[in-house]
Coordinates of C-alpha atoms and ligand atoms in Angstrom, one line a residue:
X1 CA 4.9 0.2 32.4
X2 CA 6.1 2.1 29.4
X3 CA 3.6 3.5 26.8
X4 CA 2.5 1.0 24.1
X5 CA 4.8 1.1 21.1
X6 CA 2.3 1.4 18.3
X7 CA 2.6 -0.5 15.1
X8 CA 2.5 2.8 13.2
X9 CA 2.2 6.4 14.4
X10 CA 2.0 9.6 12.3
X11 CA 4.8 12.1 12.7
X12 CA 3.2 15.6 12.8
X13 CA 5.3 18.6 13.7
X14 CA 4.8 22.3 13.9
X15 CA 5.4 22.6 10.1
X16 CA 2.2 20.6 9.4
X17 CA 0.2 22.6 12.0
X18 CA 1.4 25.9 10.4
X19 CA 0.6 24.7 6.9
X20 CA -3.0 23.8 7.9
X21 CA -3.5 27.1 9.7
X22 CA -2.4 28.9 6.6
X23 CA -5.0 27.1 4.5
X24 CA -7.7 27.9 7.0
X25 CA -6.8 31.5 7.1
X26 CA -6.6 31.7 3.3
X27 CA -10.3 30.8 3.0
X28 CA -9.6 28.4 0.1
X29 CA -10.6 25.0 1.5
X30 CA -11.2 23.2 -1.8
X31 CA -11.8 23.8 -5.5
X32 CA -14.7 22.4 -7.5
X33 CA -12.5 21.0 -10.2
X34 CA -10.3 19.4 -7.5
X35 CA -7.4 21.6 -8.6
X36 CA -6.9 24.2 -5.9
X37 CA -3.5 25.9 -5.6
X38 CA -2.2 23.5 -2.9
X39 CA -3.4 20.4 -4.6
X40 CA -1.7 21.5 -7.9
X41 CA 1.5 22.2 -6.0
X42 CA 1.4 18.9 -4.2
X43 CA 0.8 17.0 -7.4
X44 CA 3.7 18.8 -9.1
X45 CA 6.0 17.9 -6.3
X46 CA 4.8 14.3 -6.1
X47 CA 5.2 13.6 -9.8
X48 CA 8.7 15.0 -9.6
X49 CA 9.5 12.9 -6.5
X50 CA 8.5 9.6 -8.3
X51 CA 9.6 10.7 -11.8
X52 CA 6.2 10.2 -13.4
X53 CA 4.7 12.6 -16.0
X54 CA 1.4 13.0 -14.1
X55 CA 0.2 12.9 -10.5
X56 CA -3.5 13.2 -9.6
X57 CA -4.4 13.8 -6.0
X58 CA -7.5 12.1 -4.6
X59 CA -9.3 11.7 -1.3
X60 CA -7.9 8.2 -0.3
X61 CA -6.0 5.2 -1.5
X62 CA -9.2 3.4 -2.1
X63 CA -10.5 6.3 -4.2
X64 CA -7.2 6.1 -6.1
X65 CA -7.7 2.4 -6.9
X66 CA -11.4 2.8 -7.8
X67 CA -10.7 5.9 -10.0
X68 CA -7.8 4.1 -11.7
X69 CA -10.2 1.2 -12.6
X70 CA -12.9 3.6 -13.8
X71 CA -10.4 5.4 -15.9
X72 CA -9.5 2.3 -17.9
X73 CA -13.2 1.6 -18.6
X74 CA -13.5 -1.6 -16.5
X75 CA -16.9 -3.1 -17.2
X76 CA -19.2 -5.6 -15.4
X77 CA -18.1 -8.6 -17.5
X78 CA -14.4 -7.8 -17.0
X79 CA -12.0 -9.6 -14.6
X80 CA -9.1 -8.2 -12.6
X81 CA -6.3 -10.4 -11.3
X82 CA -4.9 -9.4 -7.9
X83 CA -3.5 -11.0 -4.7
X84 CA -5.7 -12.1 -1.9
X85 CA -3.0 -11.4 0.6
X86 CA -3.7 -7.6 0.9
X87 CA -5.9 -5.1 2.6
X88 CA -9.5 -5.5 1.6
X89 CA -9.6 -2.1 -0.2
X90 CA -7.6 -3.5 -3.1
X91 CA -10.4 -6.1 -3.9
X92 CA -13.3 -3.8 -2.8
X93 CA -12.2 -1.3 -5.5
X94 CA -12.6 -4.0 -8.1
X95 CA -16.0 -5.2 -6.7
X96 CA -17.2 -1.6 -6.7
X97 CA -16.9 -1.5 -10.5
X98 CA -18.9 -4.7 -10.8
X99 CA -16.0 -6.6 -12.3
X100 CA -14.8 -9.9 -10.9
X101 CA -11.7 -10.1 -8.7
X102 CA -9.6 -13.2 -9.6
X103 CA -7.3 -13.9 -6.7
X104 CA -3.7 -15.1 -7.3
X105 CA -1.3 -16.7 -4.8
X106 CA 1.8 -15.1 -3.4
X107 CA 5.5 -15.8 -3.5
X108 CA 6.4 -17.3 -0.1
X109 CA 9.5 -15.2 0.4
X110 CA 8.3 -11.8 -0.7
X111 CA 4.6 -12.1 0.2
X112 CA 3.8 -10.3 -3.1
X113 CA 1.8 -11.8 -6.1
X114 CA 3.8 -14.5 -7.8
X115 CA 4.1 -13.6 -11.5
X116 CA 4.2 -17.3 -12.5
X117 CA 0.7 -17.8 -11.1
X118 CA -0.9 -15.0 -13.1
X119 CA -0.7 -16.6 -16.6
X120 CA -3.1 -19.4 -15.6
X121 CA -5.7 -17.0 -14.3
X122 CA -6.0 -14.8 -17.4
X123 CA -9.0 -15.0 -19.7
X124 CA -10.4 -13.0 -22.6
X125 CA -12.1 -10.8 -20.0
X126 CA -8.9 -9.9 -18.0
X127 CA -8.7 -6.2 -18.2
X128 CA -6.2 -5.4 -15.5
X129 CA -3.7 -6.8 -13.0
X130 CA -3.4 -5.1 -9.6
X131 CA 0.0 -5.8 -8.1
X132 CA 0.4 -4.9 -4.4
X133 CA 3.7 -3.8 -2.8
X134 CA 2.9 -5.6 0.4
X135 CA 4.5 -4.3 3.6
X136 CA 6.3 -1.8 1.4
X137 CA 8.4 -4.2 -0.7
X138 CA 8.1 -3.5 -4.4
X139 CA 6.5 -6.3 -6.3
X140 CA 8.4 -7.9 -9.2
X141 CA 6.9 -5.7 -11.9
X142 CA 8.8 -6.5 -15.1
X143 CA 7.4 -10.0 -15.6
X144 CA 3.9 -8.8 -14.6
X145 CA 4.1 -5.9 -17.1
X146 CA 5.2 -8.3 -19.8
X147 CA 2.4 -10.8 -19.2
X148 CA -0.2 -8.0 -18.9
X149 CA 0.8 -6.1 -22.1
X150 CA 0.9 -9.4 -24.0
X151 CA -2.8 -9.8 -23.1
X152 CA -3.7 -6.1 -23.5
X153 CA -4.3 -5.7 -19.8
X154 CA -3.3 -2.7 -17.7
X155 CA -1.0 -3.0 -14.7
X156 CA -2.2 -1.0 -11.7
X157 CA 0.2 -1.0 -8.8
X158 CA -1.2 -0.7 -5.3
X159 CA 1.6 1.3 -3.7
X160 CA -0.4 2.3 -0.6
X161 CA 2.4 0.9 1.5
X162 CA 5.5 1.7 -0.6
X163 CA 6.2 5.4 -0.9
X164 CA 9.9 5.7 -1.5
X165 CA 10.3 2.1 -2.7
X166 CA 12.6 1.5 -5.7
X167 CA 12.3 -1.2 -8.4
X168 CA 15.5 -1.7 -10.4
X169 CA 16.7 1.9 -10.1
X170 CA 13.2 3.3 -10.8
X171 CA 11.1 4.9 -8.1
X172 CA 7.8 3.3 -7.3
X173 CA 5.2 5.5 -9.1
X174 CA 7.1 5.5 -12.4
X175 CA 7.1 1.8 -13.3
X176 CA 3.6 0.4 -13.6
X177 CA 1.0 1.8 -16.1
X178 CA -0.8 3.4 -13.2
X179 CA 0.3 3.6 -9.5
X180 CA -2.0 4.3 -6.5
X181 CA -0.7 5.6 -3.2
X182 CA -2.5 6.2 0.1
X183 CA -1.9 8.9 2.7
X184 CA -4.0 7.4 5.4
X185 CA -2.9 8.2 9.0
X186 CA -0.7 5.2 9.4
X187 CA 1.1 5.2 6.1
X188 CA 4.8 6.3 5.4
X189 CA 3.5 9.8 4.9
X190 CA 0.0 11.1 5.6
X191 CA -2.6 13.8 4.9
X192 CA -5.0 12.3 7.4
X193 CA -7.0 10.7 4.6
X194 CA -5.7 11.1 1.0
X195 CA -4.3 9.4 -2.0
X196 CA -2.3 10.0 -5.2
X197 CA -2.3 8.4 -8.7
X198 CA 0.8 8.6 -10.8
X199 CA 1.1 7.7 -14.5
X200 CA 3.2 8.5 -17.5
X201 CA 0.1 8.2 -19.7
X202 CA -1.4 11.6 -20.4
X203 CA -4.7 10.2 -21.5
X204 CA -5.2 8.2 -18.3
X205 CA -4.3 11.3 -16.3
X206 CA -6.8 13.6 -18.0
X207 CA -9.5 10.8 -17.6
X208 CA -8.6 10.5 -13.9
X209 CA -9.1 14.2 -13.4
X210 CA -12.6 13.9 -14.9
X211 CA -13.4 10.8 -12.8
X212 CA -12.2 12.6 -9.7
X213 CA -14.8 15.3 -10.0
X214 CA -18.1 13.5 -10.8
X215 CA -17.2 12.6 -14.3
X216 CA -17.7 16.2 -15.4
X217 CA -15.5 17.2 -18.3
X218 CA -16.8 20.7 -17.9
X219 CA -19.2 22.1 -15.2
X220 CA -22.6 20.4 -15.7
X221 CA -21.3 18.2 -18.5
X222 CA -20.9 14.6 -17.3
X223 CA -19.1 12.5 -19.9
X224 CA -18.4 9.4 -17.9
X225 CA -19.0 7.8 -14.5
X226 CA -17.2 9.6 -11.7
X227 CA -17.4 10.4 -8.1
X228 CA -16.3 13.1 -5.6
X229 CA -12.7 11.9 -5.1
X230 CA -11.2 15.4 -4.7
X231 CA -8.4 16.1 -2.2
X232 CA -9.0 19.0 0.1
X233 CA -6.6 22.0 0.3
X234 CA -5.9 21.1 3.9
X235 CA -4.9 17.6 3.0
X236 CA -2.7 18.9 0.2
X237 CA -0.9 21.4 2.5
X238 CA -0.2 18.5 4.9
X239 CA 1.1 16.4 2.0
X240 CA 3.5 19.0 0.8
X241 CA 5.2 19.1 4.2
X242 CA 5.1 15.3 4.7
X243 CA 6.6 14.7 1.3
X244 CA 9.6 17.0 2.3
X245 CA 10.0 14.9 5.4
X246 CA 9.5 11.5 3.7
X247 CA 13.2 10.8 3.1
X248 CA 14.0 11.3 6.7
X249 CA 11.1 9.1 7.8
X250 CA 12.3 6.4 5.4
X251 CA 15.8 6.6 6.7
X252 CA 14.6 5.9 10.2
X253 CA 12.5 3.0 9.1
X254 CA 15.5 1.5 7.3
X255 CA 17.8 2.0 10.3
X256 CA 15.3 0.4 12.6
X257 CA 14.6 -2.6 10.3
X258 CA 18.4 -3.2 9.8
X259 CA 18.9 -3.1 13.6
X260 CA 15.9 -5.5 14.0
X261 CA 17.3 -7.9 11.5
X262 CA 20.7 -7.9 13.1
X263 CA 19.2 -8.8 16.4
X264 CA 16.6 -11.3 15.2
X265 CA 18.4 -13.1 12.3
X266 CA 20.4 -15.3 14.6
X267 CA 17.2 -16.6 16.2
X268 CA 16.6 -19.4 13.7
X269 CA 12.9 -19.7 14.7
X270 CA 12.0 -16.7 12.7
X271 CA 12.1 -15.7 9.0
X272 CA 13.1 -12.1 8.8
X273 CA 11.9 -9.9 5.9
X274 CA 14.1 -9.9 2.7
X275 CA 15.0 -7.2 0.3
X276 CA 15.8 -8.8 -3.0
X277 CA 18.7 -7.5 -5.1
X278 CA 17.8 -4.4 -7.0
X279 CA 14.8 -3.6 -4.9
X280 CA 14.5 -1.0 -2.2
X281 CA 12.0 -1.7 0.6
X282 CA 10.1 1.2 2.0
X283 CA 9.8 -0.6 5.4
X284 CA 6.2 0.3 6.0
X285 CA 5.9 -2.9 8.0
X286 CA 8.6 -5.2 9.4
X287 CA 7.0 -8.6 9.0
X288 CA 8.4 -11.8 10.4
X289 CA 7.3 -15.4 10.0
X290 CA 7.4 -18.2 12.5
X291 CA 8.7 -21.5 11.4
X292 CA 8.7 -25.0 12.8
X293 CA 6.9 -25.8 16.1
X294 CA 6.4 -22.1 16.8
X295 CA 4.2 -21.5 13.7
X296 CA 1.0 -22.7 15.6
X297 CA 1.7 -20.3 18.5
X298 CA 1.6 -17.1 16.5
X299 CA -1.5 -15.5 18.2
X300 CA -0.1 -16.4 21.6
X301 CA 3.2 -14.8 20.8
X302 CA 1.5 -11.6 19.5
X303 CA -0.6 -11.4 22.7
X304 CA 2.5 -11.9 24.8
X305 CA 4.3 -9.0 23.0
X306 CA 1.2 -6.8 23.4
X307 CA 1.3 -7.5 27.2
X308 CA 4.8 -6.1 27.1
X309 CA 3.7 -2.9 25.5
X310 CA 4.6 -3.8 21.9
X311 CA 1.7 -3.6 19.4
X312 CA 2.8 -6.5 17.3
X313 CA 0.0 -6.9 14.7
X314 CA -1.1 -9.5 12.1
X315 CA -1.5 -8.3 8.5
X316 CA -3.5 -10.1 7.3
X317 CA -5.2 -12.8 9.4
X318 CA -8.0 -13.2 6.9
X319 CA -6.9 -13.2 3.2
X320 CA -9.6 -11.5 1.1
X321 CA -10.8 -14.6 -0.7
X322 CA -11.7 -16.1 2.7
X323 CA -13.7 -13.1 3.9
X324 CA -17.4 -13.6 4.1
X325 CA -18.5 -11.3 1.2
X326 CA -15.9 -12.7 -1.2
X327 CA -16.5 -16.3 -0.1
X328 CA -20.2 -16.2 -0.3
X329 CA -21.2 -13.7 -3.0
X330 CA -18.3 -13.2 -5.3
X331 CA -17.8 -16.8 -6.4
X332 CA -14.7 -17.6 -4.3
X333 CA -16.2 -20.6 -2.6
X334 CA -13.8 -23.2 -3.8
X335 CA -10.8 -21.1 -4.1
X336 CA -7.7 -22.2 -2.1
X337 CA -4.4 -20.3 -2.2
X338 CA -1.9 -22.4 -0.3
X339 CA 1.0 -19.9 0.2
X340 CA -1.4 -17.1 1.0
X341 CA -3.3 -19.2 3.6
X342 CA 0.0 -20.4 5.2
X343 CA 1.5 -16.9 5.4
X344 CA -1.8 -15.6 7.0
X345 CA -1.3 -18.2 9.8
X346 CA 2.4 -17.6 10.4
X347 CA 3.3 -13.9 10.0
X348 CA 3.2 -10.9 12.3
X349 CA 4.6 -7.4 12.1
X350 CA 6.7 -5.4 14.5
X351 CA 6.9 -1.6 15.0
X352 CA 9.8 0.1 13.2
X353 CA 8.2 3.5 12.4
X354 CA 10.2 6.7 12.8
X355 CA 9.2 7.3 16.4
X356 CA 10.7 3.9 17.4
X357 CA 14.2 4.6 18.8
X358 CA 17.2 2.2 18.8
X359 CA 16.4 1.3 22.5
X360 CA 12.9 0.4 21.5
X361 CA 14.2 -1.9 18.8
X362 CA 16.4 -3.7 21.3
X363 CA 13.5 -3.9 23.7
X364 CA 11.2 -5.4 21.0
X365 CA 13.9 -7.8 19.8
X366 CA 14.6 -9.0 23.3
X367 CA 10.9 -9.6 23.9
X368 CA 10.5 -11.5 20.6
X369 CA 13.4 -13.7 21.6
X370 CA 11.7 -14.4 25.0
X371 CA 8.2 -15.0 23.5
X372 CA 9.6 -17.5 20.9
X373 CA 12.0 -19.3 23.2
Ligands
LIG1 C1 -4.1 1.5 3.1 C2 -4.2 0.6 2.0 C3 -5.2 0.8 1.0 C4 -6.3 1.9 1.2 O1 -5.9 3.1 1.4 P1 -6.9 4.2 2.1 O2 -6.2 5.5 1.9 O3 -7.0 3.7 3.5 O4 -8.2 4.2 1.4 C5 -5.2 0.0 -0.1 N1 -4.4 -1.0 -0.3 C6 -3.4 -1.2 0.6 C7 -2.5 -2.4 0.4 C8 -3.3 -0.5 1.8 O5 -2.4 -0.8 2.7

């Protein structure tokens, strides 16, 4: 049998290996302010890539979200509106600040937070809205920014999955008030573990740099709550190389997803992912949805694909508001989110990452056809 086609697989070449070796030989592995030479270089390149005034490198996507919330002075009595159909880290970052996550439902076609559902969830205590670019598709930011700014709330975009995405001619990272990226091993580009925060607001950026290194404005002078969220020089060196390769990674993801759609869209039993007019998907995940009689067979279909060497995977089987901690301790007991819960039962994702070749796409599509027949 052929090797398992993984759902995502990092692309590491000799350039990355050389870059890391250089750091190790240089002896500069990190910097106490979080601003070593490679980190500064990576930040400069990243801010240019997304077209934002500032980029602040951190140790993970979760650190990016938590630091973003700390930098806007979220307090215990505050509330943050966010989708439940996301990776738990989005909500955990809110819970870590002591604020209350308020979960919103999704749009059934894009799987991202539905702007019309936000208004009804706002209160005097709403301090921020976290919009998530699920599967790599940019969320509809303009109406969210309008609602938020009307209520003096900040829009934080969780772009952990959408490096290279475009919203109405603007690169993701330059649209929301604050945008958080992840460079975890499976993401569109990776530093092993790592993250980046971009913002046009210079005040947020300087606060973020303080939060990133223990809240110290100067050595031994803590002026606000912070943590060690610094990026290492090794990670930054990896990031510089990966950022250069990102356009070619994204092209391959796009080629694979277009081929997949060509082969699956005639099927009728599946809803293939959409790319609304004016938006550019980053194709982090190619997520399909079962309809009709097939909907109840999702897990069987995923198991069948797995037995054929295709790591089809469900993101996310348990929406955050239904996970034990959120259901039992954070007041989500009675919460129901119909579109979120339906999607969680019907979707699964297929491999389209850069190491998937055209023959793999055809193999995957053929097996999806058989499994759903
Ligand atoms: C990966 C991911 C995160 C967390 O990023 P880490 O770098 O793993 O901490 C947050 N939100 C979403 C939507 C993600 O996919």
